[in-house]
Amino acid sequence: MFSPLDRFFSTIAGWIDQTVLLPILYHFGWMQWEELSFDWMLVCVYGFFAVIITYAICWPLEALFPIEKWPSQKAVVTDVMYTLVSRVGVLPIFSFLVFYQIQVTVNGFVVDHGYIPPMLETVIPSLLGHPILTFILYALILDCAEYWRHRLSHTFRGWYALHALHHAQRQMSFWSDDRNHMLDDLISGVWFAVIGLAIGIPPLQFPLLVMFMRIVESLSHANARISFGWLGDRLLISPRFHRIHHGLHAAGRVSCNYGAVFPFWDMIFRTADFSDHFPATGDRNAPEAMATGGYVAQQVSGLLYFGQMMKKGRASKARAKAKIKAGVS
Amino acid sequence: MTPNPLSECATHRMTRMTPDLSLPAPSLHAAPTPASRRGFMGLALAGATAPLWPDLAQADAMNPLAIIMNSGEASVSVIDMTTRKVVRTVPTLREPSHWALSPDRSKLYIADASGNALFVMDPVTGTGLGHMVMADPYQIGYTPDKRYFVVNALRLDFVDVYDGATLKLVKRFKVGGMPSHLDFSPDSRWSFNSMQEPGTLVSLDLTTMTVRWKSHVGSTPAGVMWYKDHVYCCVMGENYVAEVDPVSGKVLRKIPTGGIGPHNIFLTPDRQTIYVSNRVGGSLTALDPATMAIRRVYPFHAAGPDDIAVDPQGKLWVALRFHEKVAVLEPVSGDYETIDVGRSPHGIFLNTMMSRPGIVTAEKL
């Protein structure tokens, strides 16, 4: 069904690779990256079309069923930039350059010591020949990993200070999905690199399905009064379900609805809230620059907030220790 | 050195050859497979009763199949060469790239690089037989005497030498970054491995398991071919093929290909033409083997030509990495048709190459 679409995207990526990227790599003597350059292009092309499809789906929904109407959309413009950087441009290539190299180094080390990392298909050989089933399993594992990464990012004071950038947005829209601090993205990259090493994630085997998952994630941030109904909300994360996570009361170190694509993990680990309301979003404790500043201001502010929170954490620990000591004596 | 026609077919080669009389005469059937040689997914590494190669009658009767390794989507496309239709797509683990036939020709080993596995197929029927764990096999090849199975692990920077019979690791070399392609001397003593990152061609002595020399051939070397007492190495970051003295490692001359980014090099079965695929230029160059002069350049616009195989009619099957297609080129007219396959088609195996042992062969036969 999707094969012609897949072929269309791949052909565009191949054309750009051959006519633009390869000549550049050749010119600068970087041809050792030529095998990967096609993958970079695939990620960028799929990312680009994901943005267009997301826009085509979400913009009418936000226009027809808005939860909030804003006099100025300046804060949303910054989120658009996050999305473009994250999905089409710099970040995919940066991830390839850095994480590919790290993964290769770690892989080489363990293989050289006699351990060849397993993959789902080698652990469960019957999966071979069932690519969609294999993908669903990988998707479930990765989504579960994302649930725990997200939940932990709310648990630790310093980590939440970085993640607060994502929550600070008071004008949450479908563009807000990629609004993250660089360090938070870096932690996320390491997290998934480790999981990739453990289960052997297929990098670009199912780009259309990955694209679908990213669209669901964007949609879940939409400023649209939409739920998927009693059953639908329990199968796929809806804008209503995720908005509760972004609600003012849920910002901080105790929250709910951490899931990204599937709500199962929130249901299993008892953090799901299926309430029928669409709260105001934002984080009252986060610095104002994280909410309304430009890209650089948000990043700098996030870093400063991280420093403050770490300091606060150390002070709090010292106080607790002193209290215990006083109690003992 | 005395040229041995047999082993000129070692890597990426399609050459007419005569049987090597120094090899033991093949028996009709391979020995039963001991349990210890079974792969982790229950695959017998050597078929219990598989004939050493299909007899000629069977070979003539068999369906001519082209097996295309789709590196970008973890699959192998099996094409009926008569109808030019994909008859099935067989899933692999991650990244099928190049191939080698087992010494008894009963199995087609497909290197599944980031899958850390050899994917095994029946070369006659084009059906999957299973996987064997192996560290990052990218380019693979048996030495002409079949004693060793050499693996270039491009991602992990290893050149691994396995025992040809048991496929147990004998020696791991770390001789440079991104080991790419390989070939052997006809007497099986030496291997020649291109290293993309330092831009070197490295020669290993497989009798002593030592490094003989490392020679800087140019930026990002790839395809390697032994031909008439010389080693030829495509230099992808440049626009030439380096002719290298296999004894000293000295670059004797730089042969222009008329295309940018030469990636891989092949000799036709009739030994009349050498073809070079130009990755950046998106073209195929025909060279005169006697003089290495350019005869013709075939354009494949924006398609990323890679591996080549020659069918019994003399047509070239060319993997077009960036078009998800295989081109079937008629070299006289230059016309070609294309067949849709999976993403990033890479290695090509035509089972017609193995149908008449001793007459027509291909890479690593």
mmCIF file of C-alpha atoms in Angstrom, chain A residues 6-7 10-11 14-15 17-19 22-23 26 29-35 37-39 42 46 100-101 103-104 107-109 111-114 116-117 119-123 125-126 128-131 138 199-207, chain B residues 40-41 72-74 91-95 114-116 131 133-135 138 154-156 158 172 174 178 196-197 219-220 236-239 260-261 263 278-282 301-306 321-325 340-344 346:
data_model
loop_
_atom_site.group_PDB
_atom_site.id
_atom_site.type_symbol
_atom_site.label_atom_id
_atom_site.label_comp_id
_atom_site.label_asym_id
_atom_site.label_seq_id
_atom_site.Cartn_x
_atom_site.Cartn_y
_atom_site.Cartn_z
ATOM 1 C CA ASP A 6 8.180 4.978 0.073
ATOM 2 C CA ARG A 7 9.739 4.763 -3.378
ATOM 3 C CA SER A 10 13.593 7.404 -1.532
ATOM 4 C CA THR A 11 13.918 8.589 -5.111
ATOM 5 C CA GLY A 14 18.646 9.544 -3.911
ATOM 6 C CA TRP A 15 18.441 12.392 -6.383
ATOM 7 C CA ASP A 17 22.270 12.682 -2.595
ATOM 8 C CA GLN A 18 23.674 12.097 -6.078
ATOM 9 C CA THR A 19 23.329 15.632 -7.394
ATOM 10 C CA LEU A 22 27.942 13.455 -3.090
ATOM 11 C CA PRO A 23 29.605 16.245 -5.092
ATOM 12 C CA TYR A 26 33.770 14.557 -3.025
ATOM 13 C CA GLY A 29 37.451 14.809 0.560
ATOM 14 C CA TRP A 30 34.744 13.325 2.792
ATOM 15 C CA MET A 31 33.792 10.390 0.596
ATOM 16 C CA GLN A 32 34.074 7.982 3.521
ATOM 17 C CA TRP A 33 30.623 9.279 4.474
ATOM 18 C CA GLU A 34 29.105 8.450 1.095
ATOM 19 C CA GLU A 35 27.428 5.235 2.280
ATOM 20 C CA SER A 37 24.927 10.252 3.089
ATOM 21 C CA PHE A 38 21.964 8.525 1.446
ATOM 22 C CA ASP A 39 20.654 7.688 4.917
ATOM 23 C CA LEU A 42 16.374 9.810 3.680
ATOM 24 C CA TYR A 46 11.086 11.866 5.396
ATOM 25 C CA TYR A 100 26.661 6.667 14.782
ATOM 26 C CA GLN A 101 30.294 7.092 15.750
ATOM 27 C CA GLN A 103 27.518 3.335 18.583
ATOM 28 C CA VAL A 104 30.179 2.017 16.219
ATOM 29 C CA ASN A 107 29.816 -1.993 19.130
ATOM 30 C CA GLY A 108 33.374 -2.541 17.929
ATOM 31 C CA PHE A 109 34.588 -2.810 21.512
ATOM 32 C CA VAL A 111 32.308 -7.397 19.370
ATOM 33 C CA ASP A 112 36.080 -7.420 19.693
ATOM 34 C CA HIS A 113 35.608 -8.885 23.156
ATOM 35 C CA GLY A 114 33.550 -11.721 21.795
ATOM 36 C CA ILE A 116 27.817 -9.799 19.375
ATOM 37 C CA PRO A 117 24.793 -7.769 20.468
ATOM 38 C CA MET A 119 18.500 -8.313 17.963
ATOM 39 C CA LEU A 120 14.841 -9.035 18.434
ATOM 40 C CA GLU A 121 14.840 -11.163 15.298
ATOM 41 C CA THR A 122 17.784 -13.236 16.468
ATOM 42 C CA VAL A 123 16.180 -13.754 19.866
ATOM 43 C CA PRO A 125 13.694 -16.028 14.852
ATOM 44 C CA SER A 126 10.045 -16.501 13.901
ATOM 45 C CA LEU A 128 11.829 -12.897 10.348
ATOM 46 C CA GLY A 129 9.517 -12.649 7.389
ATOM 47 C CA HIS A 130 6.971 -10.623 9.363
ATOM 48 C CA PRO A 131 8.291 -7.080 9.029
ATOM 49 C CA TYR A 138 10.237 -2.554 18.133
ATOM 50 C CA ILE A 199 18.015 -4.761 21.025
ATOM 51 C CA GLY A 200 19.534 -3.764 17.692
ATOM 52 C CA ILE A 201 17.074 -1.154 16.466
ATOM 53 C CA PRO A 202 16.684 -1.264 12.703
ATOM 54 C CA PRO A 203 17.738 2.245 11.708
ATOM 55 C CA LEU A 204 15.837 2.967 8.514
ATOM 56 C CA GLN A 205 13.963 -0.190 7.771
ATOM 57 C CA PHE A 206 10.531 1.271 8.384
ATOM 58 C CA PRO A 207 10.755 4.992 7.675
ATOM 59 C CA PHE B 40 22.506 -20.141 15.937
ATOM 60 C CA MET B 41 19.214 -20.269 14.109
ATOM 61 C CA GLY B 72 18.743 0.050 2.716
ATOM 62 C CA GLU B 73 15.761 -2.068 3.646
ATOM 63 C CA ALA B 74 17.033 -5.377 4.961
ATOM 64 C CA PRO B 91 13.812 -10.396 4.510
ATOM 65 C CA THR B 92 17.286 -10.314 6.034
ATOM 66 C CA LEU B 93 18.310 -8.864 9.380
ATOM 67 C CA ARG B 94 19.626 -5.394 8.555
ATOM 68 C CA GLU B 95 21.969 -4.545 5.723
ATOM 69 C CA SER B 114 25.006 -4.204 10.671
ATOM 70 C CA GLY B 115 22.991 -7.385 11.227
ATOM 71 C CA ASN B 116 26.264 -8.998 12.345
ATOM 72 C CA HIS B 131 21.553 -16.816 9.434
ATOM 73 C CA VAL B 133 26.417 -14.866 13.531
ATOM 74 C CA MET B 134 29.465 -13.045 12.195
ATOM 75 C CA ALA B 135 30.936 -9.681 13.176
ATOM 76 C CA TYR B 138 30.507 -6.130 4.604
ATOM 77 C CA LEU B 154 33.629 -1.715 7.271
ATOM 78 C CA ARG B 155 31.686 -0.399 10.260
ATOM 79 C CA LEU B 156 33.841 -1.908 12.996
ATOM 80 C CA PHE B 158 38.270 -5.156 11.361
ATOM 81 C CA ARG B 172 41.634 -10.312 13.391
ATOM 82 C CA LYS B 174 43.098 -3.795 12.713
ATOM 83 C CA MET B 178 36.554 1.374 7.135
ATOM 84 C CA GLN B 196 38.583 4.008 3.131
ATOM 85 C CA GLU B 197 39.580 6.245 5.980
ATOM 86 C CA SER B 219 41.248 9.384 -0.930
ATOM 87 C CA THR B 220 38.619 6.762 -0.020
ATOM 88 C CA MET B 236 36.432 6.945 -4.909
ATOM 89 C CA GLY B 237 37.598 10.311 -3.587
ATOM 90 C CA GLU B 238 39.421 10.926 -6.870
ATOM 91 C CA ASN B 239 38.772 10.131 -10.510
ATOM 92 C CA ILE B 260 34.094 10.990 -10.824
ATOM 93 C CA GLY B 261 34.362 8.746 -7.793
ATOM 94 C CA HIS B 263 33.741 2.806 -6.755
ATOM 95 C CA ASN B 278 31.606 5.800 -10.900
ATOM 96 C CA ARG B 279 29.690 6.616 -7.736
ATOM 97 C CA VAL B 280 29.747 10.420 -7.817
ATOM 98 C CA GLY B 281 29.558 10.760 -11.583
ATOM 99 C CA GLY B 282 26.699 8.263 -11.762
ATOM 100 C CA HIS B 301 22.061 9.896 -14.226
ATOM 101 C CA ALA B 302 21.667 10.398 -10.486
ATOM 102 C CA ALA B 303 21.493 6.684 -9.887
ATOM 103 C CA GLY B 304 24.651 5.663 -7.999
ATOM 104 C CA PRO B 305 25.795 2.580 -9.951
ATOM 105 C CA ASP B 306 27.507 -0.024 -7.788
ATOM 106 C CA ARG B 321 21.857 2.412 -5.324
ATOM 107 C CA PHE B 322 19.823 5.617 -5.329
ATOM 108 C CA HIS B 323 17.036 4.605 -7.681
ATOM 109 C CA GLU B 324 15.865 1.381 -6.006
ATOM 110 C CA LYS B 325 16.390 -0.259 -9.368
ATOM 111 C CA ASP B 340 12.253 -2.029 -9.402
ATOM 112 C CA VAL B 341 13.869 -3.612 -6.346
ATOM 113 C CA GLY B 342 14.287 -2.546 -2.705
ATOM 114 C CA ARG B 343 16.035 0.462 -1.243
ATOM 115 C CA SER B 344 19.748 0.866 -1.940
ATOM 116 C CA HIS B 346 24.056 -3.199 -3.624
#
